XYZ file of C-alpha atoms in Angstrom:
620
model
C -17.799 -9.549 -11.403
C -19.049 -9.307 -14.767
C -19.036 -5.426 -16.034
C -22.946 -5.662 -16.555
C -23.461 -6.730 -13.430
C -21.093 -4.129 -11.507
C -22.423 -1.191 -13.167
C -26.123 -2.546 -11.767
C -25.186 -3.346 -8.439
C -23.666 0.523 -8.419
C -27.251 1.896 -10.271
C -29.126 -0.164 -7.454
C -26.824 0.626 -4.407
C -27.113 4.436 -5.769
C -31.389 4.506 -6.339
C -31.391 2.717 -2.905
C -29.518 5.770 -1.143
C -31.952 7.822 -3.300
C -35.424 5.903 -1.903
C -33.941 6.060 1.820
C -32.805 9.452 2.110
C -36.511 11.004 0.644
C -34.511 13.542 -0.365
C -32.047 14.859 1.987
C -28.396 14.171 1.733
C -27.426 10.685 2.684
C -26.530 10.159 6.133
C -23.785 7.977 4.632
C -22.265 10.287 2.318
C -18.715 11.660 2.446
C -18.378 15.232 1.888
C -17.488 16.266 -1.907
C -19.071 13.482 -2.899
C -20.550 13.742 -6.380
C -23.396 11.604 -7.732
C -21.347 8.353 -8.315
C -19.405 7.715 -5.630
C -21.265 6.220 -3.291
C -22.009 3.348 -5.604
C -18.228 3.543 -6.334
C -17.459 2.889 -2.970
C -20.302 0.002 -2.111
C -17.756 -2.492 -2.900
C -14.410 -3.166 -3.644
C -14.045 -6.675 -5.144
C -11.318 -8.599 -7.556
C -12.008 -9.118 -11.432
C -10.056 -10.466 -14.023
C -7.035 -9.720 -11.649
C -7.478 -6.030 -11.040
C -9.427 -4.063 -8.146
C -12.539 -3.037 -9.151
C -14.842 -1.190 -7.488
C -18.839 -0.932 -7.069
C -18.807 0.620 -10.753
C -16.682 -2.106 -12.640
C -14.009 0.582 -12.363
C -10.571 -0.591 -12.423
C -8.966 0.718 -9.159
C -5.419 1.709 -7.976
C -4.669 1.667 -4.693
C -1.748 3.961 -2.981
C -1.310 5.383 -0.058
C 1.025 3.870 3.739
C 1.007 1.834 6.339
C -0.068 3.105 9.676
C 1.984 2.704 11.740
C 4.485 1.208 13.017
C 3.649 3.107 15.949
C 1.463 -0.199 16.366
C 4.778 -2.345 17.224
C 5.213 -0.034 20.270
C 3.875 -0.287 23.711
C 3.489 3.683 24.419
C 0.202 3.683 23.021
C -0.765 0.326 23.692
C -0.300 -1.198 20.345
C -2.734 1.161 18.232
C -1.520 3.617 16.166
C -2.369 6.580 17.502
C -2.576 8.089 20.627
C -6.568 9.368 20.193
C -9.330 9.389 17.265
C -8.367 13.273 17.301
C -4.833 12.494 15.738
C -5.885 9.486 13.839
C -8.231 12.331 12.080
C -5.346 14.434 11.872
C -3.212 11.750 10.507
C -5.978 10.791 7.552
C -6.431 14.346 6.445
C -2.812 14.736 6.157
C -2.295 11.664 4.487
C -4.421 12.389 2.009
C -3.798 15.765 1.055
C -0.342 15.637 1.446
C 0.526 12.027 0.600
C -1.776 11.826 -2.218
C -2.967 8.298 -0.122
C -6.167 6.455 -1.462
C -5.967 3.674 1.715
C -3.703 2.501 3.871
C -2.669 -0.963 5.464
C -3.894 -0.436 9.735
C -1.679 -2.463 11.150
C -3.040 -4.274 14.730
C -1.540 -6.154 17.282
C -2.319 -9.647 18.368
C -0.797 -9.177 21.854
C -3.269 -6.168 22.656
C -5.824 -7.673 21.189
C -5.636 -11.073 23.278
C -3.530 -9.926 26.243
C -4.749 -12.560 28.203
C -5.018 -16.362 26.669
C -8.531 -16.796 25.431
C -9.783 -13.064 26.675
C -10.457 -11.057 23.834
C -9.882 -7.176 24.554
C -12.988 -5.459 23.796
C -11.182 -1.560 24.443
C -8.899 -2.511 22.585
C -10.836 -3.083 19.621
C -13.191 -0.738 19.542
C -10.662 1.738 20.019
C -8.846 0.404 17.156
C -12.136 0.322 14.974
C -12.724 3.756 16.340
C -9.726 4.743 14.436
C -9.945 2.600 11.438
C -13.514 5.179 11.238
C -11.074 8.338 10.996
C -9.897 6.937 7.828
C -12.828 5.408 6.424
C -14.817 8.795 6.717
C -12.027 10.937 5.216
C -12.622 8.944 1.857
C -9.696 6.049 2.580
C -9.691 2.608 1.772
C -8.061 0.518 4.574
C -6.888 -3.407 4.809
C -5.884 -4.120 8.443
C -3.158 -6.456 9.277
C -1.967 -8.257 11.936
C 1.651 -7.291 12.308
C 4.167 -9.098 13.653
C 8.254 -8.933 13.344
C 10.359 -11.361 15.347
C 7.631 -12.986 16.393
C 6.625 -10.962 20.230
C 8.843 -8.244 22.050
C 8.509 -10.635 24.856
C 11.332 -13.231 23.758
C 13.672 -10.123 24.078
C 15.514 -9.308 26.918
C 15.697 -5.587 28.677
C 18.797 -5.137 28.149
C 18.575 -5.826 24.272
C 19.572 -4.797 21.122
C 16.948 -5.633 19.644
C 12.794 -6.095 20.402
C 9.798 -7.525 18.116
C 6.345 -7.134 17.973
C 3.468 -9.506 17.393
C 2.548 -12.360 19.880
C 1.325 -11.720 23.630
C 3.453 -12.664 26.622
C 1.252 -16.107 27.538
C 2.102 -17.357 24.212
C 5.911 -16.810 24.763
C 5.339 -18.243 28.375
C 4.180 -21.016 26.453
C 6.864 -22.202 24.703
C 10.198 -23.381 26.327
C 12.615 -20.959 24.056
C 16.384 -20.246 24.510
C 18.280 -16.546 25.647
C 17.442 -14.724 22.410
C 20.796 -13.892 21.060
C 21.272 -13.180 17.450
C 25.504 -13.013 17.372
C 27.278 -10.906 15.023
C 23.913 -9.669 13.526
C 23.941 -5.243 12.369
C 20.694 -5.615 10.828
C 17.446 -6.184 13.132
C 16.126 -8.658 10.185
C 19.251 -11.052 10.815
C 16.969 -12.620 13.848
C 14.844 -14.077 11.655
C 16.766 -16.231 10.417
C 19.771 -16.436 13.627
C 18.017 -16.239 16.475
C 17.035 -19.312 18.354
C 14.115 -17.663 20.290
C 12.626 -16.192 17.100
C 12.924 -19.594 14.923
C 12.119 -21.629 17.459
C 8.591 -19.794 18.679
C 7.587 -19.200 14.851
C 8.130 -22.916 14.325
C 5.931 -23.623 17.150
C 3.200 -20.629 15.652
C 3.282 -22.314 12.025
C 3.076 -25.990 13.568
C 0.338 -25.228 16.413
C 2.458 -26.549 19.074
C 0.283 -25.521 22.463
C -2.598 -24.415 20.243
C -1.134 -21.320 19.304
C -2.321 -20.791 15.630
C -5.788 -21.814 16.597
C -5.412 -19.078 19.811
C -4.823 -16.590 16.676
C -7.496 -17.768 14.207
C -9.623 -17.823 16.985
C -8.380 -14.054 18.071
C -8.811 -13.074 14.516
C -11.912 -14.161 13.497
C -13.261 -12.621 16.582
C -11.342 -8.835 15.498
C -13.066 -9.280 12.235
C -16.389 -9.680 13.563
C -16.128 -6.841 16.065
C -15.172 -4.276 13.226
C -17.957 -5.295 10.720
C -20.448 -5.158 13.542
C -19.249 -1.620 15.032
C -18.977 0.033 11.634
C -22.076 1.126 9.209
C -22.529 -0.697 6.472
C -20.898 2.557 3.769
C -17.692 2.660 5.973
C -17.775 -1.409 6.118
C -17.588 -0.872 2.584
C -14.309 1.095 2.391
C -12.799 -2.121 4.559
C -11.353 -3.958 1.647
C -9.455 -6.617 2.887
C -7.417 -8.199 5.653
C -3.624 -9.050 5.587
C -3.546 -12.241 7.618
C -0.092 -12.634 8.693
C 3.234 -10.200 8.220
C 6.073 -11.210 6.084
C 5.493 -14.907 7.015
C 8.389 -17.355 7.740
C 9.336 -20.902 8.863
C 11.669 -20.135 11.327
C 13.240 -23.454 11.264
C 12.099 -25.809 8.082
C 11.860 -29.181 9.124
C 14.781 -31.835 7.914
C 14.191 -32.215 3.866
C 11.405 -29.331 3.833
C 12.389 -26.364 1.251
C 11.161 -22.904 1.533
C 8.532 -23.722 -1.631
C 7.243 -27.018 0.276
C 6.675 -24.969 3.535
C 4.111 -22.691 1.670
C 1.916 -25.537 0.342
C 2.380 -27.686 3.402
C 2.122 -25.192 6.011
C 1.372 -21.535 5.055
C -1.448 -22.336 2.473
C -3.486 -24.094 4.680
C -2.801 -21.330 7.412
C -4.494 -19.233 5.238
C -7.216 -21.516 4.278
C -7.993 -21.555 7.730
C -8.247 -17.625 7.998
C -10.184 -17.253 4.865
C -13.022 -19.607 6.644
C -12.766 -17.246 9.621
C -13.325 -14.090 7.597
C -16.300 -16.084 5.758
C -17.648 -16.485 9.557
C -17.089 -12.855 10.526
C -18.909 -10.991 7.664
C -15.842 -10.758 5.484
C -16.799 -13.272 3.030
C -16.984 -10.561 0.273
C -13.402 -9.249 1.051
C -10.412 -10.431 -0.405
C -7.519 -12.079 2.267
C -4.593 -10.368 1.386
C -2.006 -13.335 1.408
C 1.333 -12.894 1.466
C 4.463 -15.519 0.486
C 7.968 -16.636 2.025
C 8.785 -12.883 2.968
C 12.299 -14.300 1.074
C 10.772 -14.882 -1.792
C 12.081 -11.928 -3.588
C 14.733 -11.215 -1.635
C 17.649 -9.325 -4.161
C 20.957 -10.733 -2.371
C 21.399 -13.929 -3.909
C 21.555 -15.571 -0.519
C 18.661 -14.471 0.963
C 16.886 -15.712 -1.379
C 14.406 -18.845 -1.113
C 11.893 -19.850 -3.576
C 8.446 -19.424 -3.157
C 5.787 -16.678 -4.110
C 3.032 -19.404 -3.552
C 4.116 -21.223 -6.763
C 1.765 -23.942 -5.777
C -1.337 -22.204 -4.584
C -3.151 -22.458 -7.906
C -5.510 -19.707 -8.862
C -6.176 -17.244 -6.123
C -9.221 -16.236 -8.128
C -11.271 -12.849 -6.459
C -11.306 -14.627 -3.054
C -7.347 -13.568 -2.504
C -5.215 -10.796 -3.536
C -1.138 -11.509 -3.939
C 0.064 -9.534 -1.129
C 4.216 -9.030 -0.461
C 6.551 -6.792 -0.124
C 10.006 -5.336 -1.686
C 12.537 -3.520 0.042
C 16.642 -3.191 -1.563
C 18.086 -4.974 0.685
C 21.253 -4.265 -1.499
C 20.927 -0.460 -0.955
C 20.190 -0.988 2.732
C 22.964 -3.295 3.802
C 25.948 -0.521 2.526
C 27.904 -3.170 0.993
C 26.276 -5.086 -2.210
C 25.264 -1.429 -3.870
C 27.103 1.648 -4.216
C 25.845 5.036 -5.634
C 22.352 5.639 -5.832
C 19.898 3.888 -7.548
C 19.179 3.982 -11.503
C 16.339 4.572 -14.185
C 14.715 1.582 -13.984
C 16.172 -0.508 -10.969
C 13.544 -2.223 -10.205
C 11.037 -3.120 -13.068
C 12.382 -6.378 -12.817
C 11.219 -6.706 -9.084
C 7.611 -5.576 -9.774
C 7.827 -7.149 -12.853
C 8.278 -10.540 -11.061
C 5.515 -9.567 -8.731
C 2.906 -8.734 -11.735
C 3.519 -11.801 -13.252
C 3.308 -14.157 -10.080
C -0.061 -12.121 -9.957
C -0.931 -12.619 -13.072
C 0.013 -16.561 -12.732
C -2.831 -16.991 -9.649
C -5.535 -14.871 -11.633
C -5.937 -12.184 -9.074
C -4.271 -8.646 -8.088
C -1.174 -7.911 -7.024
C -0.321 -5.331 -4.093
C 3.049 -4.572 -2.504
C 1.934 -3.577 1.015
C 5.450 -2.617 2.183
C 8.363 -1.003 0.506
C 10.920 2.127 1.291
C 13.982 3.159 2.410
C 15.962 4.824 5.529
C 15.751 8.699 6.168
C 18.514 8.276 8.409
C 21.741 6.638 8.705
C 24.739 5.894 5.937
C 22.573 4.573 3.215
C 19.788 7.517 3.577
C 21.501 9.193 0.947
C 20.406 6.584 -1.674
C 16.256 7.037 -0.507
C 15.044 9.590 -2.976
C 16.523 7.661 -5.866
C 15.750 4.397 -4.421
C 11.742 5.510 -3.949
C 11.466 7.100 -6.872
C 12.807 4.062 -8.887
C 10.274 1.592 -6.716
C 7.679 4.416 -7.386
C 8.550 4.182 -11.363
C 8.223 0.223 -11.167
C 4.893 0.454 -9.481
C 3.473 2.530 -12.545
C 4.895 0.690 -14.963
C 7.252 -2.218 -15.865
C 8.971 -0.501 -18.225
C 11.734 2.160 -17.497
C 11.532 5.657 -18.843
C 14.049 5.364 -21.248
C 11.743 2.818 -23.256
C 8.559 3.928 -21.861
C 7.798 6.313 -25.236
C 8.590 3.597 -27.605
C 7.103 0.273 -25.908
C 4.069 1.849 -23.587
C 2.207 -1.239 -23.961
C 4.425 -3.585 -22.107
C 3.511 -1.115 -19.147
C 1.324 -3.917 -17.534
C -1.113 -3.531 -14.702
C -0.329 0.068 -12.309
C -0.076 -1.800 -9.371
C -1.086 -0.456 -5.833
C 1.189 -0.375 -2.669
C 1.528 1.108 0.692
C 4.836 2.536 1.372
C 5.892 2.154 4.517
C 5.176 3.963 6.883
C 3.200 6.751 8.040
C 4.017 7.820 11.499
C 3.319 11.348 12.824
C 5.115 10.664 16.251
C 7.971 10.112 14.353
C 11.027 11.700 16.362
C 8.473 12.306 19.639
C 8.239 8.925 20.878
C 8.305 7.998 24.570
C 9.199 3.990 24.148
C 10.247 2.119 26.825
C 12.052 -0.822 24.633
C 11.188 -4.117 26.053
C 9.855 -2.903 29.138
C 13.576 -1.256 30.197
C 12.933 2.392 32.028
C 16.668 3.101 31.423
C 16.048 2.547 27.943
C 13.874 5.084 26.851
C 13.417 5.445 23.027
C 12.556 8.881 21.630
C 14.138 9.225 17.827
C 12.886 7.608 14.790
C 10.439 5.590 14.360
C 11.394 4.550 18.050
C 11.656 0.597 17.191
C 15.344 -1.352 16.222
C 16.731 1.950 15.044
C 14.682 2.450 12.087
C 13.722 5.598 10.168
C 11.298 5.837 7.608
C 8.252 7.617 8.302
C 7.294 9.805 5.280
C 5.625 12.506 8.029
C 6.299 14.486 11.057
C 4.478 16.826 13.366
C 6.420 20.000 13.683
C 6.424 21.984 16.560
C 2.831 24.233 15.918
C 1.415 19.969 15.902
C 1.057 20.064 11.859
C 2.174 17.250 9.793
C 4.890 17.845 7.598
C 6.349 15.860 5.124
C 9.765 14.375 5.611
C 10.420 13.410 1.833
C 10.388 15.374 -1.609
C 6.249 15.717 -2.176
C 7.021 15.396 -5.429
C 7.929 11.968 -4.895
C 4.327 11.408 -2.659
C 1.737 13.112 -3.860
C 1.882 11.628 -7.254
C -0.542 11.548 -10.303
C -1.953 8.005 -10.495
C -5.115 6.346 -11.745
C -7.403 5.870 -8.773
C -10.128 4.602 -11.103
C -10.500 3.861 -14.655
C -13.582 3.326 -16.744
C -12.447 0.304 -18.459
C -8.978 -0.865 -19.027
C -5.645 0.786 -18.450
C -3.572 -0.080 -21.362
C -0.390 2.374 -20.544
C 0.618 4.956 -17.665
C 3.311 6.648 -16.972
C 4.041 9.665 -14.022
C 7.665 12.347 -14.234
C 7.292 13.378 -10.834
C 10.574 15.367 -11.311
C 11.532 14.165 -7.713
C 15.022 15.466 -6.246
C 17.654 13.898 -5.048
C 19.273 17.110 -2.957
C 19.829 19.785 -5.257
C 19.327 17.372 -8.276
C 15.747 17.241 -10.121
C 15.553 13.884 -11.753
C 14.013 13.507 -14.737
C 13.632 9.720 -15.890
C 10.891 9.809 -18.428
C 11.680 13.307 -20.840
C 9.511 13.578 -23.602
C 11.189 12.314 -26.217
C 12.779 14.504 -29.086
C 9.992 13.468 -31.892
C 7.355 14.547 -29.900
C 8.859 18.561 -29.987
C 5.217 20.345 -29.365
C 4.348 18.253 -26.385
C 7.908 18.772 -24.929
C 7.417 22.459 -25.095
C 4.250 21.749 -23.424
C 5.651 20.122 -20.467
C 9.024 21.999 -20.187
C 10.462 21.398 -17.002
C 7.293 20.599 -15.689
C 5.808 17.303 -13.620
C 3.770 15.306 -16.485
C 1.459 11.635 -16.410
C 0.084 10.161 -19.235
C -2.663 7.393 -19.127
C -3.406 5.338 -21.946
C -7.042 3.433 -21.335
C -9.784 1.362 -23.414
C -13.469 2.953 -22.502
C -16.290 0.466 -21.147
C -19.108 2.242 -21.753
C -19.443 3.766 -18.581
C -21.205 6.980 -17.616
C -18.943 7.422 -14.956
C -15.445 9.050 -15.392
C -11.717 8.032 -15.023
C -10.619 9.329 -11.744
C -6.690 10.780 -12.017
C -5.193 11.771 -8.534
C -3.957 15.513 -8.662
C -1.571 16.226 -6.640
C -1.087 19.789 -4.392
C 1.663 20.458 -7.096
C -1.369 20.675 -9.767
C -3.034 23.377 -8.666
C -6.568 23.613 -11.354
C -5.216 27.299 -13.068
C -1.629 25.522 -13.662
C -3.212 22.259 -14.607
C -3.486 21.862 -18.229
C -4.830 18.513 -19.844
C -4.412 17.752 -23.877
C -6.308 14.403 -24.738
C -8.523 12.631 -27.139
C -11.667 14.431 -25.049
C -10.254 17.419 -25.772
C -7.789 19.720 -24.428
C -8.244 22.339 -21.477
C -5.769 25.186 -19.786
C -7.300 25.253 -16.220
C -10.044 22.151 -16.151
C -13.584 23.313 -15.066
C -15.374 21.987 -12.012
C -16.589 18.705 -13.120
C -20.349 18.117 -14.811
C -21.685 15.043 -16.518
C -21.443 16.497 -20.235
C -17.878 17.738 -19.012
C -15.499 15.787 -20.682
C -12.063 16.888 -19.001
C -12.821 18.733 -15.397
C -11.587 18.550 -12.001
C -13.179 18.304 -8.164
C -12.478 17.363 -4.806
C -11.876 13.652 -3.917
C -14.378 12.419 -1.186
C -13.719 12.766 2.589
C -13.826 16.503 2.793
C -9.704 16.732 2.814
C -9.232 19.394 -0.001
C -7.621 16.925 -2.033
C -8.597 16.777 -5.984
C -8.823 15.033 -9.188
C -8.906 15.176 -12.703
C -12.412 13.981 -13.608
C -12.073 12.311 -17.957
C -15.549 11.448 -19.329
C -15.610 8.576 -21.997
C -18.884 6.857 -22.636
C -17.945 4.963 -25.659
C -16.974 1.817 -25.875
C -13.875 -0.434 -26.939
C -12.530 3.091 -27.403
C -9.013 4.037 -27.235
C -7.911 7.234 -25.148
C -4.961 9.106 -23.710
C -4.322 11.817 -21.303
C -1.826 13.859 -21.079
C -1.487 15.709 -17.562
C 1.154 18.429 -16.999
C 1.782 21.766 -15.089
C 4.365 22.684 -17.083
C 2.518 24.982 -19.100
C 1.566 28.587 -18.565
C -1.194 29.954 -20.766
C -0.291 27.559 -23.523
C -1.476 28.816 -26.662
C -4.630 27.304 -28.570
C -2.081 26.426 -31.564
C 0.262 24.453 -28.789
C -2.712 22.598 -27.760
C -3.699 21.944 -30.806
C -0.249 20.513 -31.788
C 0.674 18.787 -28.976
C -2.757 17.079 -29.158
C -2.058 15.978 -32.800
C 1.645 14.627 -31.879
C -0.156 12.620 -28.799
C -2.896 11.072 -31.321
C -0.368 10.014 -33.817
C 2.001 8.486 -31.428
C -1.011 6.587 -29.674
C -2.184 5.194 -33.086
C 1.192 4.388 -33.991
C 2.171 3.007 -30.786
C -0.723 1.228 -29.522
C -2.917 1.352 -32.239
């Protein structure tokens, strides 16, 4: 929407919550909320191709998909076990994932166990724990997952199961023995076994009224949620993935992978964006995504598409897919770790088939085994998909060319999973075959989080890699960002993105120190730039140099405070760095490091006067 008209829609939703409360403290309002944020988080909508939120605030979303727990049948196909841990999960997530939202995955077989019977428990003990999230100050898009199409086309005795479609619509279809042959990888059913191809044909082409059964499932889901949630914590709903990692299964004789998504998936989703307009959602973006092989990286994987002929998405849609090496993961195609820069060109390809449908771009799935003979490439491979998501340009040139940074896009890495390693999963039904390790489903490993053994979640990766600077909200424009997390890779700190040599005082600044440095054109807004501060960032060993100003130990955050810090919404203890611009057309930077101890006032000073030449002769 037009930035006029966001920043009154956020002054009206905020004198509104002013008029109804007569004075007390909102009934709506998320702890640590300060006098903005509720009309920050009225709406989140799409605007010139970047999430924006009730403000006109340009928003970044980051945070995991929970769970894949949903795939399983131990807790019926929700996440979690109870609201209690879904709580739990949320305030971990966010204080020690650094997590914004998350993508809440649901399943269409719990949800419609029985054909045209819509399972009211289920969903309201889904929404139930959708709340957990919404109240703890995340954003969420729910998603119907699917892989494989249903666990029910898999035998007991299996190597393999899937997730996704109830039993009666198996039953439904007339579909061979699965058997996927010589096939390591769980993905290689997708495209080799006959029970898979064969009953996603049938999904994609209606046969027996199946898509219809779904749409019809779906539109029902959607309505449930916006009618069992208040209108603030409808608010922090901000979209719905339609349909997992979509594919044809079998293409029909002549059809190519870029025909299928204009003839067939395109209209799919026409038909679910009139279902969300039915349900209440008509304000929320559908989170589409392409071919899943659209962007495959082995050469023969790959099939064009990234809905080249969908047009312009416009604010209705938001380009939705995912990325995962599959390179790194197979063993073969890459040896060693992964490099400085590995995958700009990825994201690259995914800003730019954004950019090409005039709306925003998220990458709802990406990661890497924990566990296994390729687990020793994860921390490089995150941080390198981390790097890409922040910018498309790779440290090494980052200094000299920041403005070919492009958007910061948002993502959900996947997954989130604090039963990982306690599971109790009887795969495809078999009681011989009980699965306890992992994630519990086709051998896979890649939960970021654990409960230990006092029930606390842990992190199973480098938090230096997780909880990450990024800019959850900008007052106007990002023009350039960049984030050193100084990650590890065992013993090894990598360091990607050193200051460079001509910039000596700021170097000394930072040391061996985690830095970020945002780069942004002011609005006008009254309302600050919002910079996620991670655990590592502690306020006394957080020290800021900037256009604003510069500050050794940010105060708590005031309206005439140009540089301060406070609590994120959603009462988790987690924080950030609060920058005050209310000019306009104005150019500003920010550097944010914990390098320094009690920096002197003459570094400060120096460092600040290296940043503002650099900007000026950088970005001008």
């Amino acid at each position: 929407m037009p930035k006029l008209r966001a920043h009154l829609l956020g002054v009206l939703v905020l004198l509104t919550g002013l008029l109804t409360t007569a004075g007390a403290p909102s009934a709506t309002a998320l702890p640590d909320d300060l006098w903005f944020d509720p009309a920050a988080a009225a709406t989140l909508t799409v605007h010139d191709g970047r999430f924006t939120d009730g403000l006109g605030r340009e928003v970044v979303l980051r945070g995991y998909n929970v769970s894949g727990e949903t795939k399983l049948d131990e807790n019926h196909g929700l996440p979690f076990a109870s609201v209690a841990d879904a709580r739990k999960s949320a305030t971990a997530l966010r204080a020690l994932g650094g997590g914004n939202s998350v993508r809440f995955l649901l399943s269409w077989a719990y949800a419609e166990p029985v054909r045209g019977q819509v399972d009211t428990a289920y969903l309201a003990a889904a929404t139930d724990q959708m709340r957990a999230f919404l109240d703890a100050g995340i954003r969420i898009y729910p998603d119907f997952h699917q892989d494989l199409y249903s666990r029910h086309l898999f035998d007991p005795d299996s190597w393999y199961t899937g997730d996704g479609a109830p039993k009666w619509a198996v039953d439904a279809g007339d579909y061979p023995d699965e058997y996927c042959g010589i096939c390591p990888f769980w993905g290689q059913n997708i495209t080799s076994n006959a029970a898979v191809t064969q009953a996603s044909y049938d999904f994609w082409h209606n046969a027996h009224g199946l898509q219809d059964a779904f749409l019809t499932t779906a539109g029902t889901t959607m309505a449930y949620v916006e009618q069992h949630l208040t209108d603030a914590q409808f608010a922090g709903v901000v979209g719905f993935d339609p349909y997992n990692e979509p594919h044809a299964g079998v293409y029909d004789s002549g059809q190519t992978s870029r025909a299928w998504e204009k003839d067939v998936l395109w209209p799919f989703y026409g038909k679910f964006r009139a279902r969300m307009d039915a349900a209440g959602w008509q304000d929320k973006p559908a989170f589409v995504e392409p071919n899943l092989f659209w962007n495959a990286n082995i050469d023969f994987q790959k099939q064009e598409g990234g809905l080249l002929d969908a047009g312009t998405l416009g604010p209705r849609y938001v380009f939705n897919t995912h990325f995962y090496d599959q390179k790194a993961i197979s063993g073969i195609f890459m040896w060693g770790k992964a490099e400085n820069g590995q995958y700009v060109n990825d994201f690259a390809a995914v800003r730019d088939r954004a950019a090409a449908t005039g709306t925003a771009a998220v990458v709802s799935e990406f990661g890497h085994p924990l566990a296994g003979n390729v687990s020793d490439k994860a921390p490089t491979v995150l941080k390198a998909m981390y790097q890409a998501l922040d910018s498309r340009v790779k440290g090494v040139s980052w200094w000299t060319g920041p403005t070919r940074s492009g958007p910061v896009l948002s993502g959900s890495q996947w997954q989130w999973d604090i039963y990982h390693g306690r599971h109790h999963e009887l795969m495809n039904g078999n009681p011989d075959k009980v699965l306890t390790t992992g994630d519990a489903w086709n051998d896979e490993d890649l939960s970021a989080v654990r409960l230990d053994d006092s029930g606390t979640a842990v992190l199973r990766q480098d938090t230096r890699l997780l909880d990450r600077v990024y800019p959850s909200a900008t007052a106007g424009a990002t023009v350039a960002f960049t984030y050193e997390d100084r990650s590890r890779d065992g013993s090894t700190t990598l360091t990607w993105n050193p200051v460079p040599s001509s910039l000596p005082r700021v170097a000394e600044l930072v040391g061996s120190g985690q830095y970020a440095l945002q780069v942004w054109r002011s609005d006008g807004s009254a309302e600050p730039t919002e910079l996620h501060l991670p655990a590592s960032f502690p306020t006394a060993a957080t020290t800021v140099v900037s256009d604003l100003g510069v500050s050794a130990a940010p105060p708590a955050y005031t309206r005439t405070t140009p540089i301060a810090v406070a609590r994120e919404p959603g009462g988790t203890g987690s924080r950030r760095l609060l920058l005050t611009a209310p000019d306009s057309g104005t150019l500003h930077y920010a550097l944010v490091t914990n390098g320094a101890t009690a920096p002197s006032a003459a570094l400060l000073s120096a460092a600040r006067t290296e940043l503002s030449n650099w900007a000026a002769a950088t970005v001008g």
